[in-house]
């Protein structure tokens, strides 16, 4: 029996320029890429959680982002088994913050992909 793996997709775009005009933004592209990746792991029990963890117009240089805060709260609440990101720099641009995030992921038993 395959265990269900609840996957959150985190997306970030540092500039909100053009978000209101474009029908398909880089956030959409990141999300779509993540959804395809999760679909490729469906045989392993992976499912995309419907909640969106998107940050529009926020720098990756700090962790003060609403989407990231919601993601970390849901990780702490044991609602997430895996986090998929398009590129590492979408999650953070700080080595120190990366270490803190990985510690929190490890403590909760969440794996990054």
Short mmCIF file of N, CA and C in Angstrom, two decimals:
data_model
loop_
_atom_site.label_atom_id
_atom_site.label_comp_id
_atom_site.label_asym_id
_atom_site.label_seq_id
_atom_site.Cartn_x
_atom_site.Cartn_y
_atom_site.Cartn_z
N UNK A 1 0.84 -1.18 0.00
CA UNK A 1 0.00 0.00 0.00
C UNK A 1 0.88 1.25 0.00
N UNK A 2 0.59 2.19 -0.88
CA UNK A 2 1.37 3.42 -1.00
C UNK A 2 0.86 4.45 0.00
N UNK A 3 1.78 5.03 0.74
CA UNK A 3 1.44 6.08 1.70
C UNK A 3 1.23 7.40 0.95
N UNK A 4 0.22 8.15 1.35
CA UNK A 4 -0.04 9.46 0.76
C UNK A 4 1.01 10.45 1.25
N UNK A 5 1.60 11.18 0.32
CA UNK A 5 2.58 12.22 0.64
C UNK A 5 1.94 13.56 0.27
N UNK A 6 1.65 14.35 1.30
CA UNK A 6 0.99 15.65 1.10
C UNK A 6 2.05 16.69 0.73
N UNK A 7 1.92 17.23 -0.47
CA UNK A 7 2.96 18.11 -1.02
C UNK A 7 2.44 19.54 -1.14
N UNK A 8 3.20 20.46 -0.56
CA UNK A 8 2.95 21.89 -0.72
C UNK A 8 3.90 22.42 -1.78
N UNK A 9 3.42 23.33 -2.59
CA UNK A 9 4.27 23.98 -3.59
C UNK A 9 4.44 25.43 -3.16
N UNK A 10 5.70 25.83 -2.96
CA UNK A 10 5.99 27.21 -2.58
C UNK A 10 6.52 27.96 -3.79
N UNK A 11 5.93 29.14 -4.05
CA UNK A 11 6.33 29.98 -5.19
C UNK A 11 6.58 31.41 -4.71
N UNK A 12 7.58 32.04 -5.30
CA UNK A 12 7.87 33.43 -4.96
C UNK A 12 8.33 34.18 -6.19
N UNK A 13 7.84 35.41 -6.31
CA UNK A 13 8.30 36.34 -7.35
C UNK A 13 8.64 37.63 -6.64
N UNK A 14 9.90 38.06 -6.74
CA UNK A 14 10.36 39.20 -5.94
C UNK A 14 9.76 40.52 -6.39
N UNK A 15 9.39 40.65 -7.62
CA UNK A 15 8.80 41.88 -8.12
C UNK A 15 7.37 41.61 -8.52
N UNK A 16 6.47 42.52 -8.11
CA UNK A 16 5.08 42.34 -8.51
C UNK A 16 4.78 43.07 -9.82
N UNK A 17 5.82 43.59 -10.47
CA UNK A 17 5.67 44.28 -11.75
C UNK A 17 5.08 43.35 -12.79
N UNK A 18 4.01 43.78 -13.41
CA UNK A 18 3.40 43.00 -14.49
C UNK A 18 2.43 41.92 -14.04
N UNK A 19 2.27 41.72 -12.74
CA UNK A 19 1.39 40.65 -12.28
C UNK A 19 -0.08 40.92 -12.63
N UNK A 20 -0.47 42.19 -12.59
CA UNK A 20 -1.86 42.52 -12.90
C UNK A 20 -2.16 42.49 -14.38
N UNK A 21 -1.14 42.58 -15.22
CA UNK A 21 -1.32 42.66 -16.66
C UNK A 21 -1.22 41.29 -17.32
N UNK A 22 -0.27 40.51 -16.86
CA UNK A 22 -0.02 39.21 -17.48
C UNK A 22 -1.10 38.21 -17.08
N UNK A 23 -1.47 37.39 -18.03
CA UNK A 23 -2.41 36.31 -17.73
C UNK A 23 -1.67 35.11 -17.15
N UNK A 24 -0.40 34.98 -17.45
CA UNK A 24 0.39 33.85 -16.98
C UNK A 24 1.71 34.40 -16.46
N UNK A 25 1.89 34.41 -15.15
CA UNK A 25 3.08 35.00 -14.54
C UNK A 25 4.11 33.92 -14.22
N UNK A 26 5.26 34.35 -13.73
CA UNK A 26 6.27 33.38 -13.33
C UNK A 26 5.80 32.57 -12.12
N UNK A 27 4.92 33.15 -11.31
CA UNK A 27 4.33 32.38 -10.20
C UNK A 27 3.53 31.22 -10.78
N UNK A 28 2.75 31.50 -11.82
CA UNK A 28 1.97 30.44 -12.48
C UNK A 28 2.89 29.38 -13.06
N UNK A 29 3.98 29.81 -13.66
CA UNK A 29 4.92 28.86 -14.25
C UNK A 29 5.58 28.00 -13.18
N UNK A 30 5.94 28.62 -12.06
CA UNK A 30 6.53 27.85 -10.95
C UNK A 30 5.52 26.83 -10.42
N UNK A 31 4.29 27.26 -10.24
CA UNK A 31 3.24 26.37 -9.73
C UNK A 31 3.01 25.21 -10.70
N UNK A 32 2.89 25.53 -11.97
CA UNK A 32 2.66 24.50 -12.99
C UNK A 32 3.81 23.49 -13.01
N UNK A 33 5.03 23.98 -12.94
CA UNK A 33 6.19 23.10 -12.91
C UNK A 33 6.14 22.17 -11.70
N UNK A 34 5.79 22.74 -10.54
CA UNK A 34 5.66 21.94 -9.33
C UNK A 34 4.57 20.90 -9.44
N UNK A 35 3.45 21.28 -10.03
CA UNK A 35 2.34 20.34 -10.19
C UNK A 35 2.73 19.19 -11.12
N UNK A 36 3.45 19.49 -12.18
CA UNK A 36 3.92 18.42 -13.08
C UNK A 36 4.89 17.48 -12.36
N UNK A 37 5.76 18.06 -11.55
CA UNK A 37 6.72 17.24 -10.80
C UNK A 37 5.99 16.30 -9.84
N UNK A 38 5.02 16.84 -9.13
CA UNK A 38 4.25 16.02 -8.19
C UNK A 38 3.48 14.94 -8.95
N UNK A 39 2.90 15.28 -10.09
CA UNK A 39 2.18 14.31 -10.90
C UNK A 39 3.11 13.17 -11.34
N UNK A 40 4.38 13.50 -11.59
CA UNK A 40 5.33 12.46 -11.99
C UNK A 40 5.65 11.51 -10.84
N UNK A 41 5.30 11.88 -9.62
CA UNK A 41 5.54 11.05 -8.45
C UNK A 41 4.25 10.46 -7.89
N UNK A 42 3.19 10.56 -8.67
CA UNK A 42 1.87 10.07 -8.23
C UNK A 42 1.95 8.60 -7.81
N UNK A 43 2.75 7.81 -8.51
CA UNK A 43 2.89 6.39 -8.19
C UNK A 43 3.50 6.18 -6.80
N UNK A 44 4.13 7.22 -6.24
CA UNK A 44 4.69 7.17 -4.90
C UNK A 44 3.71 7.71 -3.85
N UNK A 45 2.49 8.03 -4.28
CA UNK A 45 1.46 8.52 -3.37
C UNK A 45 1.42 10.02 -3.20
N UNK A 46 2.18 10.76 -4.03
CA UNK A 46 2.25 12.20 -3.90
C UNK A 46 0.96 12.87 -4.38
N UNK A 47 0.47 13.81 -3.60
CA UNK A 47 -0.67 14.64 -3.99
C UNK A 47 -0.36 16.10 -3.68
N UNK A 48 -0.79 17.00 -4.55
CA UNK A 48 -0.60 18.43 -4.33
C UNK A 48 -1.70 18.92 -3.39
N UNK A 49 -1.30 19.61 -2.34
CA UNK A 49 -2.28 20.23 -1.47
C UNK A 49 -2.90 21.42 -2.19
N UNK A 50 -4.19 21.66 -1.98
CA UNK A 50 -4.85 22.77 -2.70
C UNK A 50 -4.44 24.16 -2.22
N UNK A 51 -3.93 24.26 -0.99
CA UNK A 51 -3.52 25.56 -0.46
C UNK A 51 -2.34 26.10 -1.27
N UNK A 52 -2.40 27.40 -1.54
CA UNK A 52 -1.30 28.03 -2.28
C UNK A 52 -0.42 28.79 -1.31
N UNK A 53 0.87 28.58 -1.48
CA UNK A 53 1.88 29.25 -0.65
C UNK A 53 2.70 30.12 -1.59
N UNK A 54 2.11 31.23 -2.00
CA UNK A 54 2.72 32.12 -2.98
C UNK A 54 3.06 33.46 -2.32
N UNK A 55 4.20 34.00 -2.69
CA UNK A 55 4.59 35.33 -2.25
C UNK A 55 4.88 36.18 -3.47
N UNK A 56 4.05 37.19 -3.68
CA UNK A 56 4.19 38.13 -4.79
C UNK A 56 4.87 39.39 -4.29
N UNK A 57 5.96 39.79 -4.93
CA UNK A 57 6.60 41.05 -4.59
C UNK A 57 7.41 41.02 -3.31
N UNK A 58 7.90 39.84 -2.91
CA UNK A 58 8.71 39.73 -1.69
C UNK A 58 10.10 39.23 -2.03
N UNK A 59 11.08 39.82 -1.35
CA UNK A 59 12.47 39.42 -1.53
C UNK A 59 12.73 38.08 -0.87
N UNK A 60 13.65 37.32 -1.44
CA UNK A 60 14.08 36.08 -0.82
C UNK A 60 15.19 36.31 0.19
N UNK A 61 15.52 37.58 0.45
CA UNK A 61 16.61 37.92 1.36
C UNK A 61 16.22 37.87 2.83
N UNK A 62 14.93 37.71 3.11
CA UNK A 62 14.50 37.56 4.50
C UNK A 62 13.30 36.60 4.53
N UNK A 63 12.87 36.23 5.72
CA UNK A 63 11.78 35.25 5.83
C UNK A 63 10.46 35.90 6.23
N UNK A 64 10.38 37.21 6.14
CA UNK A 64 9.16 37.93 6.49
C UNK A 64 8.24 38.01 5.28
N UNK A 65 7.63 36.86 4.96
CA UNK A 65 6.75 36.74 3.80
C UNK A 65 5.50 35.97 4.20
N UNK A 66 4.31 36.48 3.83
CA UNK A 66 3.08 35.83 4.28
C UNK A 66 2.92 34.38 3.79
N UNK A 67 3.27 34.10 2.56
CA UNK A 67 3.14 32.74 2.05
C UNK A 67 4.08 31.78 2.77
N UNK A 68 5.30 32.24 3.04
CA UNK A 68 6.27 31.42 3.75
C UNK A 68 5.83 31.20 5.20
N UNK A 69 5.27 32.24 5.82
CA UNK A 69 4.77 32.09 7.20
C UNK A 69 3.65 31.04 7.25
N UNK A 70 2.72 31.08 6.29
CA UNK A 70 1.63 30.09 6.24
C UNK A 70 2.19 28.69 6.01
N UNK A 71 3.18 28.59 5.11
CA UNK A 71 3.82 27.30 4.85
C UNK A 71 4.44 26.74 6.13
N UNK A 72 5.20 27.56 6.85
CA UNK A 72 5.86 27.09 8.06
C UNK A 72 4.86 26.75 9.16
N UNK A 73 3.76 27.48 9.23
CA UNK A 73 2.71 27.17 10.22
C UNK A 73 2.07 25.82 9.90
N UNK A 74 1.82 25.55 8.62
CA UNK A 74 1.22 24.27 8.23
C UNK A 74 2.20 23.12 8.41
N UNK A 75 3.49 23.39 8.24
CA UNK A 75 4.51 22.37 8.51
C UNK A 75 4.50 22.06 10.01
N UNK A 76 4.48 23.09 10.84
CA UNK A 76 4.46 22.89 12.29
C UNK A 76 3.20 22.15 12.73
N UNK A 77 2.09 22.36 12.01
CA UNK A 77 0.82 21.70 12.33
C UNK A 77 0.74 20.29 11.73
N UNK A 78 1.82 19.84 11.11
CA UNK A 78 1.91 18.48 10.53
C UNK A 78 0.92 18.26 9.39
N UNK A 79 0.65 19.30 8.61
CA UNK A 79 -0.26 19.20 7.46
C UNK A 79 0.47 18.92 6.17
N UNK A 80 1.81 18.96 6.20
CA UNK A 80 2.63 18.86 4.99
C UNK A 80 3.72 17.81 5.20
N UNK A 81 3.95 16.99 4.17
CA UNK A 81 5.01 15.99 4.22
C UNK A 81 6.22 16.37 3.37
N UNK A 82 5.98 17.19 2.34
CA UNK A 82 7.03 17.53 1.38
C UNK A 82 6.75 18.93 0.83
N UNK A 83 7.81 19.68 0.57
CA UNK A 83 7.68 21.01 -0.04
C UNK A 83 8.44 20.99 -1.36
N UNK A 84 7.76 21.38 -2.42
CA UNK A 84 8.37 21.47 -3.74
C UNK A 84 8.56 22.94 -4.09
N UNK A 85 9.76 23.26 -4.56
CA UNK A 85 10.06 24.61 -5.03
C UNK A 85 10.69 24.51 -6.41
N UNK A 86 10.49 25.54 -7.21
CA UNK A 86 11.02 25.57 -8.57
C UNK A 86 12.54 25.63 -8.57
N UNK A 87 13.08 26.55 -7.76
CA UNK A 87 14.53 26.71 -7.60
C UNK A 87 14.78 27.09 -6.16
N UNK A 88 15.94 26.73 -5.66
CA UNK A 88 16.28 27.03 -4.27
C UNK A 88 16.14 28.51 -3.94
N UNK A 89 16.50 29.39 -4.87
CA UNK A 89 16.44 30.82 -4.57
C UNK A 89 15.01 31.35 -4.45
N UNK A 90 14.02 30.55 -4.83
CA UNK A 90 12.63 30.95 -4.61
C UNK A 90 12.29 30.82 -3.13
N UNK A 91 12.92 29.88 -2.44
CA UNK A 91 12.68 29.68 -1.01
C UNK A 91 13.45 30.71 -0.19
N UNK A 92 14.72 30.89 -0.48
CA UNK A 92 15.53 31.87 0.24
C UNK A 92 16.79 32.19 -0.55
N UNK A 93 17.33 33.36 -0.27
CA UNK A 93 18.62 33.75 -0.85
C UNK A 93 19.67 33.89 0.23
N UNK A 94 19.33 33.47 1.45
CA UNK A 94 20.22 33.60 2.59
C UNK A 94 20.65 32.21 3.08
N UNK A 95 21.94 32.01 3.20
CA UNK A 95 22.46 30.74 3.71
C UNK A 95 21.97 30.50 5.14
N UNK A 96 21.98 31.54 5.95
CA UNK A 96 21.53 31.44 7.35
C UNK A 96 20.05 31.03 7.40
N UNK A 97 19.22 31.71 6.61
CA UNK A 97 17.80 31.37 6.58
C UNK A 97 17.57 29.96 6.04
N UNK A 98 18.37 29.57 5.05
CA UNK A 98 18.26 28.22 4.51
C UNK A 98 18.50 27.19 5.61
N UNK A 99 19.52 27.41 6.42
CA UNK A 99 19.81 26.50 7.52
C UNK A 99 18.66 26.42 8.51
N UNK A 100 18.07 27.56 8.83
CA UNK A 100 16.92 27.58 9.75
C UNK A 100 15.73 26.84 9.15
N UNK A 101 15.48 27.06 7.87
CA UNK A 101 14.36 26.37 7.22
C UNK A 101 14.58 24.86 7.19
N UNK A 102 15.80 24.44 6.86
CA UNK A 102 16.09 23.00 6.81
C UNK A 102 15.97 22.37 8.19
N UNK A 103 16.39 23.09 9.23
CA UNK A 103 16.22 22.59 10.60
C UNK A 103 14.74 22.39 10.91
N UNK A 104 13.92 23.38 10.57
CA UNK A 104 12.48 23.28 10.82
C UNK A 104 11.86 22.14 10.01
N UNK A 105 12.29 21.98 8.76
CA UNK A 105 11.79 20.89 7.93
C UNK A 105 12.17 19.54 8.56
N UNK A 106 13.43 19.41 8.96
CA UNK A 106 13.91 18.16 9.56
C UNK A 106 13.13 17.81 10.83
N UNK A 107 12.94 18.78 11.69
CA UNK A 107 12.22 18.56 12.95
C UNK A 107 10.79 18.08 12.70
N UNK A 108 10.17 18.57 11.62
CA UNK A 108 8.79 18.21 11.30
C UNK A 108 8.71 16.97 10.41
N UNK A 109 9.87 16.46 9.97
CA UNK A 109 9.86 15.30 9.09
C UNK A 109 9.44 15.62 7.67
N UNK A 110 9.66 16.89 7.26
CA UNK A 110 9.29 17.35 5.92
C UNK A 110 10.54 17.35 5.05
N UNK A 111 10.39 16.87 3.83
CA UNK A 111 11.54 16.89 2.93
C UNK A 111 11.33 17.93 1.84
N UNK A 112 12.40 18.64 1.50
CA UNK A 112 12.33 19.59 0.38
C UNK A 112 12.63 18.87 -0.92
N UNK A 113 12.02 19.30 -1.99
CA UNK A 113 12.26 18.72 -3.32
C UNK A 113 12.42 19.85 -4.30
#
